[in-house]
Structure formats: C-alpha cells, structure tokens
Amino acid sequence: MLRDLMQKNRSYRRFQQEVAVDLQTLRELVDLARLSASAGNMQPLRYILSCDPEKNAVVFPNLAWARYIENWPGPAEGERPSAYIIVLEDRQVDHPLHCDHGIAAQSILLGATERGLGGCIIGSINKLNLRNELNIPVRYDILLVIALGKPKEKVEIEKLGTDGDVKYWRDSEGVHHVPKRALDEIILPL
Ligand SMILES: Cc1cc2nc3c(=O)[nH]c(=O)nc-3n(C[C@H](O)[C@H](O)[C@H](O)COP(=O)(O)O)c2cc1C
C-alpha cells in the first residue's frame, strides 16, 4: 500500500483550481509533519497555511515551476494550486537545520496523496518578495513552499535512458514523464 502511495505521489504542477482545499485539511497535513522525525527532536519547523484565493494569488508569483520544461511559465489561471503550505525554520531554535523540512514535505505530500490530492515541493522561491508580501518576520527562514490541489495532469515514471538524462518532459498529450534511476544503479555493490 505504501508503494502504491509512493508511486502516486508525483510532483503535480497543474490542478483543478476550482476544487478547494480547506483549512482543516491543511491542518491535518501539517499534523503529519508534526509527527515526523526531527534531528535532535528540536522541531524547528513552522508553517503558514494558504487556501483562500487572495492569499494564494500572493504566493503564486513568487514560485518557479518545472525548470526542464521550456517555454512554460507555470500553471495558467484555472490550473493553479488551491492551497499552499509554506515551510519555515524558526531561527530561535538553537540547533543546526538538517533535513527536517524534506521529511516534513514528504509526510505532507503522502497525506495529500492519500486524500486524492497532489502537490509539488517548490524550492525555487522569491523569498525576499514572499517575506515582504506576507509580512513574515525575519525570525522565520523560508525553506520550502508546498503547492497543493486536485491534480489535473497525468504523471508517469520512466526508466532513465542510457544517456543518463534526468530531465522530465511533457509529451504532446500533456502527460508528464519523470525518469527514475534503476534500483541496481542506486544500490552500490560495496
Ligand atoms: C527540495 C526540492 C525542491 C524542488 N523545487 C522545485 C521547484 O522549485 N519547482 C518545481 O517545479 N519543482 C520542484 N521540485 C520537484 C522536482 O522537480 C520533482 O521532485 C522531480 O522532478 C521528480 O519528480 P517526482 O517528484 O514526480 O518524482 C522540487 C523537489 C524537491 C525535493
């Protein structure tokens, strides 16, 4: 079952924008992150939730989408995420940040997938702008934005070709293809 969830848990970048994701759902997703592993159990992560169209419209222009897909500026109006979870580090937690935010993001996305939703981790963020526009205090470092919604696109996993090209692509039908390395390539015979 977890493998099915992992298989379905792709990065989706086009959504049925008219399908709302409510605040309670976002809170439940953050609760999954709350239960996740944390280095030194310091739990430095904080979250900002956005699921109303005005706030979403502030977040969206500060994100960069799908760098390998040329001439695509990101989802058009009508296909944009219905919600976002902004993942922050509280700098007042006195501990070096490890990979807590990656683990939290995966927990959130698996929870979203289980609910028939989907999303995309966005690391390419105009942090300065987003901070200013949402009045995020400097105490909090912006780490990731997780875009969420009801996926409108099909995503398929492909075998990585012999040329080793990791770039994902979109075919003429609009299906998104993601090459993944083979298991025997990533488990070293050492
Ligand atoms: C830390 C991190 C940052 C990412 N940042 C972006 C981003 O800024 N924009 C984007 O469109 N996708 C981003 N992604 C999504 C990756 O492109 C995606 O995970 C990859 O293409 C593999 O596809 P998959 O998630 O369906 O396996 C990011 C993923 C991770 C883990």
PDB file of C-alpha atoms and ligand atoms in Angstrom:
ATOM      1  CA  MET A   1       0.000   0.000   0.000  1.00  0.00           C
ATOM      2  CA  LEU A   2       2.790   2.398   0.818  1.00  0.00           C
ATOM      3  CA  ARG A   3       4.389   1.554  -2.524  1.00  0.00           C
ATOM      4  CA  ASP A   4       1.140   2.452  -4.329  1.00  0.00           C
ATOM      5  CA  LEU A   5       1.030   5.740  -2.443  1.00  0.00           C
ATOM      6  CA  MET A   6       4.680   6.434  -3.293  1.00  0.00           C
ATOM      7  CA  GLN A   7       4.002   5.652  -6.944  1.00  0.00           C
ATOM      8  CA  LYS A   8       1.040   8.060  -6.990  1.00  0.00           C
ATOM      9  CA  ASN A   9       2.916  10.708  -5.042  1.00  0.00           C
ATOM     10  CA  ARG A  10       4.366  12.530  -8.031  1.00  0.00           C
ATOM     11  CA  SER A  11       5.104  16.209  -8.410  1.00  0.00           C
ATOM     12  CA  TYR A  12       1.943  17.696  -9.911  1.00  0.00           C
ATOM     13  CA  ARG A  13       2.026  21.184 -11.348  1.00  0.00           C
ATOM     14  CA  ARG A  14      -1.408  21.576 -12.934  1.00  0.00           C
ATOM     15  CA  PHE A  15      -4.534  21.422 -10.809  1.00  0.00           C
ATOM     16  CA  GLN A  16      -8.320  21.708 -10.889  1.00  0.00           C
ATOM     17  CA  GLN A  17      -8.154  25.135  -9.302  1.00  0.00           C
ATOM     18  CA  GLU A  18     -11.908  25.197  -8.738  1.00  0.00           C
ATOM     19  CA  VAL A  19     -11.595  22.283  -6.280  1.00  0.00           C
ATOM     20  CA  ALA A  20     -10.928  23.916  -2.916  1.00  0.00           C
ATOM     21  CA  VAL A  21      -8.605  22.513  -0.267  1.00  0.00           C
ATOM     22  CA  ASP A  22      -9.872  23.651   3.121  1.00  0.00           C
ATOM     23  CA  LEU A  23      -8.012  24.844   6.185  1.00  0.00           C
ATOM     24  CA  GLN A  24      -8.858  21.705   8.170  1.00  0.00           C
ATOM     25  CA  THR A  25      -7.193  19.537   5.504  1.00  0.00           C
ATOM     26  CA  LEU A  26      -4.072  21.714   5.618  1.00  0.00           C
ATOM     27  CA  ARG A  27      -4.027  21.438   9.416  1.00  0.00           C
ATOM     28  CA  GLU A  28      -4.279  17.628   9.175  1.00  0.00           C
ATOM     29  CA  LEU A  29      -1.393  17.571   6.702  1.00  0.00           C
ATOM     30  CA  VAL A  30       0.789  19.705   8.982  1.00  0.00           C
ATOM     31  CA  ASP A  31      -0.144  17.336  11.804  1.00  0.00           C
ATOM     32  CA  LEU A  32       1.518  14.539   9.795  1.00  0.00           C
ATOM     33  CA  ALA A  33       4.639  16.703   9.534  1.00  0.00           C
ATOM     34  CA  ARG A  34       4.436  17.334  13.279  1.00  0.00           C
ATOM     35  CA  LEU A  35       4.639  13.563  13.894  1.00  0.00           C
ATOM     36  CA  SER A  36       7.700  13.173  11.646  1.00  0.00           C
ATOM     37  CA  ALA A  37      11.334  12.694  12.598  1.00  0.00           C
ATOM     38  CA  SER A  38      13.360  15.745  13.623  1.00  0.00           C
ATOM     39  CA  ALA A  39      17.125  15.994  14.217  1.00  0.00           C
ATOM     40  CA  GLY A  40      17.769  16.230  17.950  1.00  0.00           C
ATOM     41  CA  ASN A  41      13.959  16.342  18.238  1.00  0.00           C
ATOM     42  CA  MET A  42      14.343  20.132  18.111  1.00  0.00           C
ATOM     43  CA  GLN A  43      11.244  20.566  15.862  1.00  0.00           C
ATOM     44  CA  PRO A  44      12.348  23.878  14.359  1.00  0.00           C
ATOM     45  CA  LEU A  45       9.746  23.934  11.588  1.00  0.00           C
ATOM     46  CA  ARG A  46       6.796  26.325  11.465  1.00  0.00           C
ATOM     47  CA  TYR A  47       4.109  26.566   8.797  1.00  0.00           C
ATOM     48  CA  ILE A  48       1.984  29.195   7.103  1.00  0.00           C
ATOM     49  CA  LEU A  49      -1.230  27.938   5.529  1.00  0.00           C
ATOM     50  CA  SER A  50      -2.895  29.448   2.487  1.00  0.00           C
ATOM     51  CA  CYS A  51      -6.135  28.267   0.921  1.00  0.00           C
ATOM     52  CA  ASP A  52      -8.047  31.409   0.087  1.00  0.00           C
ATOM     53  CA  PRO A  53      -7.791  32.827  -3.426  1.00  0.00           C
ATOM     54  CA  GLU A  54      -6.408  36.237  -2.313  1.00  0.00           C
ATOM     55  CA  LYS A  55      -3.551  34.760  -0.290  1.00  0.00           C
ATOM     56  CA  ASN A  56      -2.877  32.124  -2.982  1.00  0.00           C
ATOM     57  CA  ALA A  57      -2.575  34.928  -5.535  1.00  0.00           C
ATOM     58  CA  VAL A  58       0.149  36.496  -3.383  1.00  0.00           C
ATOM     59  CA  VAL A  59       2.114  33.242  -3.069  1.00  0.00           C
ATOM     60  CA  PHE A  60       1.926  32.056  -6.680  1.00  0.00           C
ATOM     61  CA  PRO A  61       4.054  34.702  -8.488  1.00  0.00           C
ATOM     62  CA  ASN A  62       6.925  34.013  -6.098  1.00  0.00           C
ATOM     63  CA  LEU A  63       7.393  30.412  -7.260  1.00  0.00           C
ATOM     64  CA  ALA A  64       9.349  28.957 -10.200  1.00  0.00           C
ATOM     65  CA  TRP A  65       7.929  25.925 -11.936  1.00  0.00           C
ATOM     66  CA  ALA A  66       9.386  22.963 -13.845  1.00  0.00           C
ATOM     67  CA  ARG A  67      12.761  24.277 -14.984  1.00  0.00           C
ATOM     68  CA  TYR A  68      13.198  21.483 -17.568  1.00  0.00           C
ATOM     69  CA  ILE A  69      10.011  22.335 -19.421  1.00  0.00           C
ATOM     70  CA  GLU A  70      10.903  25.093 -21.801  1.00  0.00           C
ATOM     71  CA  ASN A  71       8.592  27.985 -22.537  1.00  0.00           C
ATOM     72  CA  TRP A  72       6.222  27.073 -19.749  1.00  0.00           C
ATOM     73  CA  PRO A  73       5.896  29.817 -17.158  1.00  0.00           C
ATOM     74  CA  GLY A  74       3.941  27.589 -14.754  1.00  0.00           C
ATOM     75  CA  PRO A  75       0.265  26.727 -14.394  1.00  0.00           C
ATOM     76  CA  ALA A  76      -2.193  29.085 -16.052  1.00  0.00           C
ATOM     77  CA  GLU A  77      -5.076  30.708 -14.178  1.00  0.00           C
ATOM     78  CA  GLY A  78      -7.637  27.907 -13.650  1.00  0.00           C
ATOM     79  CA  GLU A  79      -4.877  25.281 -13.264  1.00  0.00           C
ATOM     80  CA  ARG A  80      -3.115  26.787 -10.270  1.00  0.00           C
ATOM     81  CA  PRO A  81      -2.803  25.221  -6.816  1.00  0.00           C
ATOM     82  CA  SER A  82      -5.795  25.590  -4.496  1.00  0.00           C
ATOM     83  CA  ALA A  83      -3.573  25.781  -1.441  1.00  0.00           C
ATOM     84  CA  TYR A  84      -0.037  26.173  -0.189  1.00  0.00           C
ATOM     85  CA  ILE A  85       1.876  25.198   2.905  1.00  0.00           C
ATOM     86  CA  ILE A  86       4.906  27.403   3.466  1.00  0.00           C
ATOM     87  CA  VAL A  87       7.584  25.610   5.477  1.00  0.00           C
ATOM     88  CA  LEU A  88       9.685  27.844   7.713  1.00  0.00           C
ATOM     89  CA  GLU A  89      12.540  27.397  10.142  1.00  0.00           C
ATOM     90  CA  ASP A  90      12.281  29.201  13.466  1.00  0.00           C
ATOM     91  CA  ARG A  91      15.789  30.660  13.780  1.00  0.00           C
ATOM     92  CA  GLN A  92      15.335  30.958  17.536  1.00  0.00           C
ATOM     93  CA  VAL A  93      15.527  27.182  17.829  1.00  0.00           C
ATOM     94  CA  ASP A  94      19.219  26.883  18.576  1.00  0.00           C
ATOM     95  CA  HIS A  95      20.239  23.853  16.522  1.00  0.00           C
ATOM     96  CA  PRO A  96      21.675  23.473  13.009  1.00  0.00           C
ATOM     97  CA  LEU A  97      18.996  22.625  10.472  1.00  0.00           C
ATOM     98  CA  HIS A  98      19.336  19.162   8.980  1.00  0.00           C
ATOM     99  CA  CYS A  99      16.817  17.587   6.599  1.00  0.00           C
ATOM    100  CA  ASP A 100      13.682  18.027   8.753  1.00  0.00           C
ATOM    101  CA  HIS A 101      11.956  20.070   6.056  1.00  0.00           C
ATOM    102  CA  GLY A 102      12.419  17.354   3.419  1.00  0.00           C
ATOM    103  CA  ILE A 103      10.937  14.735   5.712  1.00  0.00           C
ATOM    104  CA  ALA A 104       8.062  17.061   6.648  1.00  0.00           C
ATOM    105  CA  ALA A 105       7.359  17.835   2.994  1.00  0.00           C
ATOM    106  CA  GLN A 106       7.209  14.145   2.136  1.00  0.00           C
ATOM    107  CA  SER A 107       4.833  13.463   5.050  1.00  0.00           C
ATOM    108  CA  ILE A 108       2.567  16.283   3.852  1.00  0.00           C
ATOM    109  CA  LEU A 109       2.592  15.078   0.258  1.00  0.00           C
ATOM    110  CA  LEU A 110       1.892  11.456   1.200  1.00  0.00           C
ATOM    111  CA  GLY A 111      -1.056  12.657   3.273  1.00  0.00           C
ATOM    112  CA  ALA A 112      -2.269  14.734   0.353  1.00  0.00           C
ATOM    113  CA  THR A 113      -1.946  11.765  -1.999  1.00  0.00           C
ATOM    114  CA  GLU A 114      -3.893   9.561   0.406  1.00  0.00           C
ATOM    115  CA  ARG A 115      -6.695  12.162   0.270  1.00  0.00           C
ATOM    116  CA  GLY A 116      -6.803  12.157  -3.556  1.00  0.00           C
ATOM    117  CA  LEU A 117      -4.899  15.423  -3.722  1.00  0.00           C
ATOM    118  CA  GLY A 118      -1.424  16.077  -5.058  1.00  0.00           C
ATOM    119  CA  GLY A 119       1.236  18.703  -4.968  1.00  0.00           C
ATOM    120  CA  CYS A 120       4.718  19.847  -5.656  1.00  0.00           C
ATOM    121  CA  ILE A 121       7.612  20.838  -3.417  1.00  0.00           C
ATOM    122  CA  ILE A 122       8.893  24.223  -4.554  1.00  0.00           C
ATOM    123  CA  GLY A 123      12.388  25.216  -3.522  1.00  0.00           C
ATOM    124  CA  SER A 124      12.827  27.895  -6.118  1.00  0.00           C
ATOM    125  CA  ILE A 125      11.145  30.774  -4.311  1.00  0.00           C
ATOM    126  CA  ASN A 126      11.494  34.534  -4.434  1.00  0.00           C
ATOM    127  CA  LYS A 127      11.971  34.547  -0.668  1.00  0.00           C
ATOM    128  CA  LEU A 128      12.536  38.253  -0.238  1.00  0.00           C
ATOM    129  CA  ASN A 129       9.306  39.138  -2.030  1.00  0.00           C
ATOM    130  CA  LEU A 130       7.273  36.434  -0.338  1.00  0.00           C
ATOM    131  CA  ARG A 131       8.547  37.547   3.071  1.00  0.00           C
ATOM    132  CA  ASN A 132       7.636  41.165   2.358  1.00  0.00           C
ATOM    133  CA  GLU A 133       4.240  40.419   0.874  1.00  0.00           C
ATOM    134  CA  LEU A 134       3.152  38.098   3.696  1.00  0.00           C
ATOM    135  CA  ASN A 135       4.894  40.103   6.433  1.00  0.00           C
ATOM    136  CA  ILE A 136       6.884  37.080   7.575  1.00  0.00           C
ATOM    137  CA  PRO A 137       9.154  38.138  10.473  1.00  0.00           C
ATOM    138  CA  VAL A 138      12.926  37.659   9.954  1.00  0.00           C
ATOM    139  CA  ARG A 139      12.819  35.207  12.833  1.00  0.00           C
ATOM    140  CA  TYR A 140      11.453  32.684  10.329  1.00  0.00           C
ATOM    141  CA  ASP A 141      13.541  31.463   7.411  1.00  0.00           C
ATOM    142  CA  ILE A 142      11.503  30.399   4.367  1.00  0.00           C
ATOM    143  CA  LEU A 143      12.606  26.878   3.390  1.00  0.00           C
ATOM    144  CA  LEU A 144      10.020  25.419   1.019  1.00  0.00           C
ATOM    145  CA  VAL A 145       6.583  26.033  -0.379  1.00  0.00           C
ATOM    146  CA  ILE A 146       4.361  23.001  -0.937  1.00  0.00           C
ATOM    147  CA  ALA A 147       1.759  23.626  -3.623  1.00  0.00           C
ATOM    148  CA  LEU A 148      -1.396  21.532  -3.232  1.00  0.00           C
ATOM    149  CA  GLY A 149      -4.575  20.814  -5.121  1.00  0.00           C
ATOM    150  CA  LYS A 150      -6.554  18.282  -7.083  1.00  0.00           C
ATOM    151  CA  PRO A 151      -4.180  17.184  -9.865  1.00  0.00           C
ATOM    152  CA  LYS A 152      -5.265  17.841 -13.418  1.00  0.00           C
ATOM    153  CA  GLU A 153      -2.334  16.161 -15.115  1.00  0.00           C
ATOM    154  CA  LYS A 154      -1.126  12.621 -15.587  1.00  0.00           C
ATOM    155  CA  VAL A 155       2.418  11.858 -14.485  1.00  0.00           C
ATOM    156  CA  GLU A 156       4.262   8.685 -15.461  1.00  0.00           C
ATOM    157  CA  ILE A 157       7.523   7.273 -14.194  1.00  0.00           C
ATOM    158  CA  GLU A 158      10.020   6.236 -16.868  1.00  0.00           C
ATOM    159  CA  LYS A 159      13.278   4.290 -16.857  1.00  0.00           C
ATOM    160  CA  LEU A 160      16.261   6.564 -17.091  1.00  0.00           C
ATOM    161  CA  GLY A 161      17.708   6.224 -20.604  1.00  0.00           C
ATOM    162  CA  THR A 162      21.262   5.039 -21.303  1.00  0.00           C
ATOM    163  CA  ASP A 163      22.206   8.681 -21.950  1.00  0.00           C
ATOM    164  CA  GLY A 164      21.599   9.276 -18.212  1.00  0.00           C
ATOM    165  CA  ASP A 165      19.369  12.303 -18.871  1.00  0.00           C
ATOM    166  CA  VAL A 166      17.368  13.070 -15.722  1.00  0.00           C
ATOM    167  CA  LYS A 167      15.218  15.773 -17.325  1.00  0.00           C
ATOM    168  CA  TYR A 168      11.482  15.231 -17.085  1.00  0.00           C
ATOM    169  CA  TRP A 169       9.404  16.068 -20.131  1.00  0.00           C
ATOM    170  CA  ARG A 170       5.821  16.629 -21.253  1.00  0.00           C
ATOM    171  CA  ASP A 171       4.523  14.807 -24.335  1.00  0.00           C
ATOM    172  CA  SER A 172       2.120  16.075 -26.999  1.00  0.00           C
ATOM    173  CA  GLU A 173      -0.865  14.764 -24.999  1.00  0.00           C
ATOM    174  CA  GLY A 174       0.231  16.794 -21.970  1.00  0.00           C
ATOM    175  CA  VAL A 175       1.394  13.742 -19.994  1.00  0.00           C
ATOM    176  CA  HIS A 176       4.368  14.499 -17.755  1.00  0.00           C
ATOM    177  CA  HIS A 177       7.151  11.857 -17.751  1.00  0.00           C
ATOM    178  CA  VAL A 178       9.702  11.516 -14.954  1.00  0.00           C
ATOM    179  CA  PRO A 179      12.817   9.358 -15.460  1.00  0.00           C
ATOM    180  CA  LYS A 180      13.959   7.479 -12.371  1.00  0.00           C
ATOM    181  CA  ARG A 181      17.232   5.636 -11.904  1.00  0.00           C
ATOM    182  CA  ALA A 182      17.062   1.808 -11.676  1.00  0.00           C
ATOM    183  CA  LEU A 183      17.308   0.186  -8.249  1.00  0.00           C
ATOM    184  CA  ASP A 184      20.554  -1.542  -9.181  1.00  0.00           C
ATOM    185  CA  GLU A 185      22.093   1.780 -10.125  1.00  0.00           C
ATOM    186  CA  ILE A 186      21.476   3.327  -6.715  1.00  0.00           C
ATOM    187  CA  ILE A 187      22.350   0.329  -4.507  1.00  0.00           C
ATOM    188  CA  LEU A 188      26.114   0.085  -4.648  1.00  0.00           C
ATOM    189  CA  PRO A 189      27.671  -3.407  -4.666  1.00  0.00           C
ATOM    190  CA  LEU A 190      30.130  -2.499  -1.938  1.00  0.00           C
TER     191      LEU A 190
HETATM  192  C1  LIG B   1      13.838  20.074  -2.430  1.00  0.00           C
HETATM  193  C2  LIG B   1      13.024  20.091  -3.712  1.00  0.00           C
HETATM  194  C3  LIG B   1      12.842  21.282  -4.376  1.00  0.00           C
HETATM  195  C4  LIG B   1      12.057  21.319  -5.538  1.00  0.00           C
HETATM  196  N1  LIG B   1      11.847  22.532  -6.138  1.00  0.00           N
HETATM  197  C5  LIG B   1      11.054  22.591  -7.227  1.00  0.00           C
HETATM  198  C6  LIG B   1      10.766  23.855  -7.821  1.00  0.00           C
HETATM  199  O1  LIG B   1      11.252  24.901  -7.378  1.00  0.00           O
HETATM  200  N2  LIG B   1       9.920  23.887  -8.884  1.00  0.00           N
HETATM  201  C7  LIG B   1       9.353  22.742  -9.384  1.00  0.00           C
HETATM  202  O2  LIG B   1       8.579  22.826 -10.348  1.00  0.00           O
HETATM  203  N3  LIG B   1       9.611  21.524  -8.846  1.00  0.00           N
HETATM  204  C8  LIG B   1      10.450  21.416  -7.784  1.00  0.00           C
HETATM  205  N4  LIG B   1      10.691  20.201  -7.191  1.00  0.00           N
HETATM  206  C9  LIG B   1      10.061  18.983  -7.742  1.00  0.00           C
HETATM  207  C10 LIG B   1      11.072  18.121  -8.524  1.00  0.00           C
HETATM  208  O3  LIG B   1      11.283  18.707  -9.787  1.00  0.00           O
HETATM  209  C11 LIG B   1      10.498  16.688  -8.665  1.00  0.00           C
HETATM  210  O4  LIG B   1      10.508  16.090  -7.394  1.00  0.00           O
HETATM  211  C12 LIG B   1      11.307  15.851  -9.660  1.00  0.00           C
HETATM  212  O5  LIG B   1      11.151  16.328 -10.961  1.00  0.00           O
HETATM  213  C13 LIG B   1      10.906  14.379  -9.629  1.00  0.00           C
HETATM  214  O6  LIG B   1       9.522  14.244  -9.887  1.00  0.00           O
HETATM  215  P1  LIG B   1       8.617  13.454  -8.860  1.00  0.00           P
HETATM  216  O7  LIG B   1       8.502  14.302  -7.628  1.00  0.00           O
HETATM  217  O8  LIG B   1       7.305  13.249  -9.545  1.00  0.00           O
HETATM  218  O9  LIG B   1       9.314  12.153  -8.541  1.00  0.00           O
HETATM  219  C14 LIG B   1      11.478  20.128  -6.052  1.00  0.00           C
HETATM  220  C15 LIG B   1      11.671  18.929  -5.363  1.00  0.00           C
HETATM  221  C16 LIG B   1      12.429  18.902  -4.208  1.00  0.00           C
HETATM  222  C17 LIG B   1      12.614  17.582  -3.475  1.00  0.00           C
END
